[in-house]
Short mmCIF file of C-alpha atoms in Angstrom, two decimals:
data_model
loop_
_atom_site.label_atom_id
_atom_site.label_comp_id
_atom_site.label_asym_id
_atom_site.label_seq_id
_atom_site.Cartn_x
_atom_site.Cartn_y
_atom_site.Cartn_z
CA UNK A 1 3.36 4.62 -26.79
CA UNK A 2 2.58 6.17 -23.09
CA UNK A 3 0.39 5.72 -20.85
CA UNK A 4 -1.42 8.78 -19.69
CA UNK A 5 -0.01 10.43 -16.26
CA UNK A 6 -1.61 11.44 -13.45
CA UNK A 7 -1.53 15.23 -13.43
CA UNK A 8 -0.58 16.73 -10.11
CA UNK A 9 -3.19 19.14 -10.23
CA UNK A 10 -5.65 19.23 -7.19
CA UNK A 11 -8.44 19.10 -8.87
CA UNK A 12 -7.70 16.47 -11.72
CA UNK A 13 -6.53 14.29 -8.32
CA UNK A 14 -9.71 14.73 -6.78
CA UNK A 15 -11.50 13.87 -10.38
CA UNK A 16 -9.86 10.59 -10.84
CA UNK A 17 -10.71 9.83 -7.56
CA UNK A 18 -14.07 10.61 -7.62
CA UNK A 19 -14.79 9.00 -11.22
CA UNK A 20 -12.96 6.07 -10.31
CA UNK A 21 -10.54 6.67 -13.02
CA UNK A 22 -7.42 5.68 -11.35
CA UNK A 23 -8.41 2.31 -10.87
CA UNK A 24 -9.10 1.81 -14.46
CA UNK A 25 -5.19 3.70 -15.32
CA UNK A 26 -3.50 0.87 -12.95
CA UNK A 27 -4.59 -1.97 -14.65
CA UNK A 28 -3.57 -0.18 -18.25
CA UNK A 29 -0.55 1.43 -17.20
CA UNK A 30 0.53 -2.33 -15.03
CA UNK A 31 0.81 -5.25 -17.53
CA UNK A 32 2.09 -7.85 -14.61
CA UNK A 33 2.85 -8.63 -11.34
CA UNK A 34 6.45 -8.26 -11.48
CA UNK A 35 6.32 -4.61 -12.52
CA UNK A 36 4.13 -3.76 -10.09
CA UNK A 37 6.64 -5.20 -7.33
CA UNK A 38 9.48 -3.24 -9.47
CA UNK A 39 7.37 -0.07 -9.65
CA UNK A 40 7.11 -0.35 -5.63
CA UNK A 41 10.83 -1.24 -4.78
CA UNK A 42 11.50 1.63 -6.74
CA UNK A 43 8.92 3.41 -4.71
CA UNK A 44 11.08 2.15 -1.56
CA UNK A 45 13.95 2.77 -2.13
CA UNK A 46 13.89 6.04 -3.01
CA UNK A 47 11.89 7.00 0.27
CA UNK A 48 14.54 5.54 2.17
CA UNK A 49 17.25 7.32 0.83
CA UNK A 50 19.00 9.97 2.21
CA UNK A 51 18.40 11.99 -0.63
CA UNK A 52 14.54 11.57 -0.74
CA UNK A 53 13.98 15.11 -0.52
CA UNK A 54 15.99 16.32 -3.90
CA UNK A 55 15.07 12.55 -5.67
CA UNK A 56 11.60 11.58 -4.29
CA UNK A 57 9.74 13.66 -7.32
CA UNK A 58 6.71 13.27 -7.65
CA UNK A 59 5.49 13.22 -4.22
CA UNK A 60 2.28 11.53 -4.47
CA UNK A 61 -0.74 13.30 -4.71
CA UNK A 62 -3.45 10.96 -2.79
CA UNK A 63 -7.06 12.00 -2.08
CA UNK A 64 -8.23 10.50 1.93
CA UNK A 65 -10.74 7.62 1.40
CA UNK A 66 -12.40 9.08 5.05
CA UNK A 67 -12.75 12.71 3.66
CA UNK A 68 -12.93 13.15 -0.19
CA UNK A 69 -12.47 16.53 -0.24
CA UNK A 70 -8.94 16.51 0.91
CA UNK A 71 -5.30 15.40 -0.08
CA UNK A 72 -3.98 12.32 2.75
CA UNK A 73 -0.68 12.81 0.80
CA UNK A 74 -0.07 16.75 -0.72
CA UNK A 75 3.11 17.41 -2.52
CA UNK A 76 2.60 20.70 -0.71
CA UNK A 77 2.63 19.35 2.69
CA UNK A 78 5.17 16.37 2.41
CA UNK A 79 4.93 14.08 4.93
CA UNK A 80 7.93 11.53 4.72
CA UNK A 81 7.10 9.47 8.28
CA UNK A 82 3.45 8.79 7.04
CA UNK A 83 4.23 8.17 3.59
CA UNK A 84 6.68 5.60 4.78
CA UNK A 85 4.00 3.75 7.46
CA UNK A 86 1.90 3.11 4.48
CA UNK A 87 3.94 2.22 2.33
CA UNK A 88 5.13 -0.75 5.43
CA UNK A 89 1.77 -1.41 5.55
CA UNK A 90 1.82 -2.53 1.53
CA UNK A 91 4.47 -4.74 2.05
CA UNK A 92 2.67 -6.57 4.47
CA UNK A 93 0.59 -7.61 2.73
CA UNK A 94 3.42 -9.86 0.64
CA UNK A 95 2.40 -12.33 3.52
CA UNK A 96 -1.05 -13.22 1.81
CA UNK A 97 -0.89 -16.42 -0.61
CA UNK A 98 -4.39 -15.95 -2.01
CA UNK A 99 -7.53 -14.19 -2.35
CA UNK A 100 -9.80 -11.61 -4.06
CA UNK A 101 -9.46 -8.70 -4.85
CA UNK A 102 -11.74 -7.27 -2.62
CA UNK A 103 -10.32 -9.67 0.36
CA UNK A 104 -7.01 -8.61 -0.09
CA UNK A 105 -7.98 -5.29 -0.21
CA UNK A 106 -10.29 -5.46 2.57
CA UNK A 107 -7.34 -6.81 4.71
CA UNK A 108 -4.88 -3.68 3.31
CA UNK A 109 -7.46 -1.01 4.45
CA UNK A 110 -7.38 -2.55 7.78
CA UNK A 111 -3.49 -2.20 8.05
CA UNK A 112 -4.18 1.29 6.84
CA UNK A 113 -6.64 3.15 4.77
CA UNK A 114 -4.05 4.93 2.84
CA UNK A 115 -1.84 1.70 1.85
CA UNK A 116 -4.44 0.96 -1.02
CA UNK A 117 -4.78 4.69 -2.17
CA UNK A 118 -1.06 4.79 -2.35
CA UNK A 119 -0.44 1.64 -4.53
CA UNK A 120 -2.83 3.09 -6.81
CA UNK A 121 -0.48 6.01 -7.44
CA UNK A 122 2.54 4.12 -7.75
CA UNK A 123 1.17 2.10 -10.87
CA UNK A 124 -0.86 5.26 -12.16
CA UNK A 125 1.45 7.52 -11.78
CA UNK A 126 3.77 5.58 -13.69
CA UNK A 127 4.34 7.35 -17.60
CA UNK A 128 6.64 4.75 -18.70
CA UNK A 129 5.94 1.43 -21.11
CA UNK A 130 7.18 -1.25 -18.93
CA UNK A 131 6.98 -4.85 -19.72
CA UNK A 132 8.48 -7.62 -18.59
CA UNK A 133 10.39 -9.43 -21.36
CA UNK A 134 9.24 -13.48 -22.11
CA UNK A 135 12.64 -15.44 -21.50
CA UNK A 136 12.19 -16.28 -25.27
CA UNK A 137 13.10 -11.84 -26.01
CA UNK A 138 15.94 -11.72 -23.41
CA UNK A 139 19.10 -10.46 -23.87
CA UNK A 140 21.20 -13.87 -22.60
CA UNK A 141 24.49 -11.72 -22.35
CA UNK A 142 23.13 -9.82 -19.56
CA UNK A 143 22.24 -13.06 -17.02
CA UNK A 144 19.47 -12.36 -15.24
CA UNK A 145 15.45 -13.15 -15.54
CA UNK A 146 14.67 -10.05 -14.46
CA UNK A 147 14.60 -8.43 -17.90
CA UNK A 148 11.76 -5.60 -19.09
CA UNK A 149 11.42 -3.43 -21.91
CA UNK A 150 11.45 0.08 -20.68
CA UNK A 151 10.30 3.14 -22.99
CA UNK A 152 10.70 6.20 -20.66
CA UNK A 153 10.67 8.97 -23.05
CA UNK A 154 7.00 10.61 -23.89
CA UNK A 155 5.70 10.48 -27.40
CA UNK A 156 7.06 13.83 -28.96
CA UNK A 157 10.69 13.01 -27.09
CA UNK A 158 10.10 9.88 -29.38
CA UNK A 159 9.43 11.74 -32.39
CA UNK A 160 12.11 13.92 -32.35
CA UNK A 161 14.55 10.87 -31.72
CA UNK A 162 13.90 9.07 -34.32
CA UNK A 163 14.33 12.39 -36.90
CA UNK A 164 17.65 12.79 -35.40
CA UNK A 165 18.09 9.20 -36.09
CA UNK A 166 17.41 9.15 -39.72
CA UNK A 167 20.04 11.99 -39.80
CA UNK A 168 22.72 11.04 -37.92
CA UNK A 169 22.39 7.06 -36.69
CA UNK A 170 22.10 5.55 -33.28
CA UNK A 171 23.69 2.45 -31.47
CA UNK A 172 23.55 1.53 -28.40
CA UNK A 173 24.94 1.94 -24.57
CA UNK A 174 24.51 1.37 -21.21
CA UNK A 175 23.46 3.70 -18.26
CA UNK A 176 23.91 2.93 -14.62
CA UNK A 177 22.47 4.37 -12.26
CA UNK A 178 21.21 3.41 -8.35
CA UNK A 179 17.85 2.34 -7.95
CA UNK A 180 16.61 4.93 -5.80
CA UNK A 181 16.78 7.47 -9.32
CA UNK A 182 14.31 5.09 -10.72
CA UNK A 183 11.33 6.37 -9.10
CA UNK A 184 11.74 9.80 -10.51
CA UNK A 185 13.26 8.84 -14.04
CA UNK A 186 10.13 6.52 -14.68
CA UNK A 187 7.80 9.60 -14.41
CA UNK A 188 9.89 12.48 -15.76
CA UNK A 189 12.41 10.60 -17.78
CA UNK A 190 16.34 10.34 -18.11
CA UNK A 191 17.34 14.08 -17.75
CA UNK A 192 20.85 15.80 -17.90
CA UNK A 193 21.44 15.99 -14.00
CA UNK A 194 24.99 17.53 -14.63
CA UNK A 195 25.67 20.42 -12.30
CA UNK A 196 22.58 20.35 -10.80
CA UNK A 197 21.22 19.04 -6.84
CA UNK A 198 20.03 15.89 -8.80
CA UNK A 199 23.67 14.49 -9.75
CA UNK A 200 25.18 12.79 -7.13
CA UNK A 201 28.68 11.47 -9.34
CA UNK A 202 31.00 13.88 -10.74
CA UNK A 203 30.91 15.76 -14.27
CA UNK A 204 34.49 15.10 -15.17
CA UNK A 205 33.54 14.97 -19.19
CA UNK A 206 31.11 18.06 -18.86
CA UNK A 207 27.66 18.41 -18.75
CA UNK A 208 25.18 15.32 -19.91
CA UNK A 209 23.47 12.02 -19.98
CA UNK A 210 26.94 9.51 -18.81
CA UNK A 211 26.69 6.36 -21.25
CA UNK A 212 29.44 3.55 -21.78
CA UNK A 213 29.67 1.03 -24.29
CA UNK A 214 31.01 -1.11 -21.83
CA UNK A 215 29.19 -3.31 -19.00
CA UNK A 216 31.11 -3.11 -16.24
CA UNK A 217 31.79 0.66 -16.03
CA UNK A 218 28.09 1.35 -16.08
CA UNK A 219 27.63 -1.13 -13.52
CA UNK A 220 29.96 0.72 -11.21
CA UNK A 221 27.37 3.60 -11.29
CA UNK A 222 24.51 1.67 -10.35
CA UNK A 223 25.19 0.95 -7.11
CA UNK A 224 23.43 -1.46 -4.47
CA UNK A 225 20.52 -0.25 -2.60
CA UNK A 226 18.75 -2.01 0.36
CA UNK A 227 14.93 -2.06 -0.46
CA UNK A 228 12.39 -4.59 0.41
CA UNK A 229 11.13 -7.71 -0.40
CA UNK A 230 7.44 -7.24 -2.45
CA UNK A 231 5.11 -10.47 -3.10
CA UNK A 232 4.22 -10.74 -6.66
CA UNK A 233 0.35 -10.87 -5.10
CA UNK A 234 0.06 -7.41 -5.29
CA UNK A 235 -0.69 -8.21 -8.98
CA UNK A 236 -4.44 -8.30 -7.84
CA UNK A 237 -4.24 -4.24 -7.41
CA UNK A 238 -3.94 -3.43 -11.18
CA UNK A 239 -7.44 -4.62 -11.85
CA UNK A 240 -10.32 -2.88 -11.30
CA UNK A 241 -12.36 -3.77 -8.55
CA UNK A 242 -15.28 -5.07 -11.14
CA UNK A 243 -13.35 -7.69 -12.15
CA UNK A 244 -13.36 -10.97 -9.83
CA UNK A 245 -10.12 -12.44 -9.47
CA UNK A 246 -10.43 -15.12 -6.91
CA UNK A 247 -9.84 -18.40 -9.14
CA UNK A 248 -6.61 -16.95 -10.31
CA UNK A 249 -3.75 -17.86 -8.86
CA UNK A 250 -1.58 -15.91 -6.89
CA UNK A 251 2.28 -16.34 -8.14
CA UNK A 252 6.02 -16.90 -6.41
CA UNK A 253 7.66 -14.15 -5.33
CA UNK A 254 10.00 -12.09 -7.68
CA UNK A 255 12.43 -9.97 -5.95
CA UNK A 256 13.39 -12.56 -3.10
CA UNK A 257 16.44 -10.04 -2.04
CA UNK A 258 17.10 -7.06 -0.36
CA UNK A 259 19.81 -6.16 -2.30
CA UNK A 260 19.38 -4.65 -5.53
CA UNK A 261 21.00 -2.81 -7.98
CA UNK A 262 20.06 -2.31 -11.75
CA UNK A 263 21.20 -0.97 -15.11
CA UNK A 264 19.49 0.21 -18.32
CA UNK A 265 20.41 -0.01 -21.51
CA UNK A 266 19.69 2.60 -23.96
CA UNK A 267 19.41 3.41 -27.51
CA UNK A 268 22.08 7.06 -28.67
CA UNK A 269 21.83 9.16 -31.28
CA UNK A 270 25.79 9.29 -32.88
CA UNK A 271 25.86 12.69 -33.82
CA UNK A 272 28.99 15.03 -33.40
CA UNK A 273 26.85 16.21 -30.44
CA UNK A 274 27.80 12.97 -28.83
CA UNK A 275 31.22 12.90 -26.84
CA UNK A 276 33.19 10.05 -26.30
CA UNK A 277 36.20 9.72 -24.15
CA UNK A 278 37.22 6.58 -24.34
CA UNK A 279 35.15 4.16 -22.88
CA UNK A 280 33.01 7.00 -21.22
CA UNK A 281 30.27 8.93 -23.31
CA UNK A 282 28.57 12.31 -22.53
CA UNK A 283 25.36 13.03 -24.64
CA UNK A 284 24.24 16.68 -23.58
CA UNK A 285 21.09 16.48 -25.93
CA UNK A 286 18.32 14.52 -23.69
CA UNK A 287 16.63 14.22 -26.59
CA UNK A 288 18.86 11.76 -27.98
CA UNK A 289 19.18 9.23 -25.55
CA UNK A 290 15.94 7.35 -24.83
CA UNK A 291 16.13 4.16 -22.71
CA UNK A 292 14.99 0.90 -24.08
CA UNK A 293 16.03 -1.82 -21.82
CA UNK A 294 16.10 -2.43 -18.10
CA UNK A 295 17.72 -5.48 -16.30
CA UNK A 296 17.72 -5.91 -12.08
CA UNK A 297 19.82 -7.85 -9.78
CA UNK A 298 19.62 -9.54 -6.89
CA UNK A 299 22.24 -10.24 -3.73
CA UNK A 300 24.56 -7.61 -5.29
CA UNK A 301 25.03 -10.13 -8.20
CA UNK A 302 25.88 -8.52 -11.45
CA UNK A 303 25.87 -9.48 -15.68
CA UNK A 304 29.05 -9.89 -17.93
CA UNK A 305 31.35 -7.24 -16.95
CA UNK A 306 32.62 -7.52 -20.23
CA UNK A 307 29.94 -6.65 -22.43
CA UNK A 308 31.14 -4.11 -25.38
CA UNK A 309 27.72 -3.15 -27.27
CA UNK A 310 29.84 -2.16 -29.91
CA UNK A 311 30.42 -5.75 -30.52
CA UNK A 312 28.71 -6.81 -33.99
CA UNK A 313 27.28 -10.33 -32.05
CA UNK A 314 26.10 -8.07 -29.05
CA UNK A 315 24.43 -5.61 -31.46
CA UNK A 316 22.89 -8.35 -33.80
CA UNK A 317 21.43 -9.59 -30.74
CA UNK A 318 19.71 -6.31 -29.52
CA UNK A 319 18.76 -6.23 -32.90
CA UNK A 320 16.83 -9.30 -32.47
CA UNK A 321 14.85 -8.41 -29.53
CA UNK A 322 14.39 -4.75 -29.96
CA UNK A 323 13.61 -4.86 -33.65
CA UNK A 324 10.49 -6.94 -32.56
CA UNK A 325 9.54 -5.17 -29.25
CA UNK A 326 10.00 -1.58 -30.51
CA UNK A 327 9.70 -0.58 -34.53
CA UNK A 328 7.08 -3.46 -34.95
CA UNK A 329 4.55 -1.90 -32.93
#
């Protein structure tokens, strides 16, 4: 269901490098341009946060193109300011229209050797199933194109959700969150952050995962970030560099703003385990709450406020989509 991970260790680092692995893990892991540009923003804006140093996890692990034998980026050594001027130096390259991929890669290195290395880890470091959802499998309620299916949880977190849901049900909720949380919850999934340096809201319900059945309070914890503009060309960087792309087109831009914010929407086991306070749920089992939609907005825009999943129309029409998407396959 996931794709594999890139393991921290040193030397598995310095083996996909040297095999020439990674390269083939971005184009799997990748399945379009826009998630590449979403896997980046996320990248973004969770360098440029204040709290980069409790919610920038992983740190990338990055082998130097000039010397082979040694880490450019170390998790050991963080290095925030450098990380950041490559990272610039990827965005620039949203100012190219077309090209190979060798040309537009050619024209990164010369920005700066590490900007291609880097984007590389972004996509293959990646262990979530992301995929951008045809207009025809959107959820209309939620008004926005920007629609993907998003399994975050690893296969055995799977496994064990759907025995607890033969036992005990699921339906479904929302979960906001800002933007900048993305980068960490996409490789080490949605955790219990209660009470510990990663929650940044209160715990007035206790200790969990916060859920709502209801749009518009979810949306209040998602927040708006300012992160940058990414050209959907970087789609050329999740094939391998075997493949020739230079009679493919390069596409329009997808995130045209600087002002994002985002919610997800996920599926809950109902067990007595599950709290609910009104319109406000606590789930302090991880294991049953795995994500299964995510939606992004632009200019601070938002969906219905007034979406109640609980709603047999709103259900029959995650039904529709996810029954396809997910428990087909």
């Amino acid at each position: 269901m996931l794709k594999p991970a890139v393991c921290t260790r040193e030397l598995c680092v310095f083996s996909f490098y040297t095999l020439g692995v990674m390269s083939g893990a971005a184009e799997e892991v990748a399945t379009g341009a826009e998630v590449v540009d979403l896997l980046v923003a996320m990248c973004r804006a969770a360098l440029e946060s204040p709290r980069k140093s409790i919610i920038f996890e992983p740190y990338p692990s990055v082998v130097d193109p000039s010397d082979p034998k040694t880490l450019a980026f170390n998790p050991k050594k963080k290095n925030y300011e450098r990380l950041q001027k490559a990272l610039d130096s990827v965005m620039s390259i949203r100012e190219m229209t077309q090209g190979s991929y060798l040309e537009i890669k050619k024209q990164m290195d010369k920005l700066d050797p590490l900007a291609h290395p880097l984007l590389q880890w972004i996509i293959s470091s990646n262990r979530s199933h992301i995929v951008k959802l045809p207009l025809s499998r959107q959820l209309k309620f939620m008004h926005t194109s920007h629609q993907f299916l998003l399994l975050s949880s690893p296969p055995a977190k799977e496994a064990r959700f759907r025995t607890a849901k033969k036992l005990y049900g699921s339906t479904f909720a929302f979960h906001g969150s800002h933007i900048e949380n993305w980068h960490s919850v996409l490789r080490n999934g949605l955790v219990n952050a209660s009470y510990t340096k990663l929650q940044l809201h209160g715990a007035a319900y206790g200790k969990g995962i916060y859920l709502s059945p209801i749009s518009s309070i979810s949306f209040g914890y998602s927040g708006t970030i300012l992160t940058c503009v990414l050209c959907v060309s970087l789609w050329v960087f999740i094939t391998s560099q075997s493949l020739s792309l230079s009679s493919r087109p390069i596409q329009s831009r997808f995130l045209q703003s600087r002002n994002l914010n985002c919610i997800a929407l996920c599926e809950v086991i109902t067990s007595k385990d599950l709290q609910k306070h009104g319109n406000i749920w606590v789930c302090p089992v991880s294991d049953h709450v795995c994500t299964r939609f995510f939606f992004v907005y632009e200019d601070g825009q938002v969906g219905d406020a007034n979406i109640n999943t609980q709603e047999p129309k709103i259900q029959k029409e995650i039904m529709r989509v996810i029954g396809t998407q997910i428990y087909s396959s």
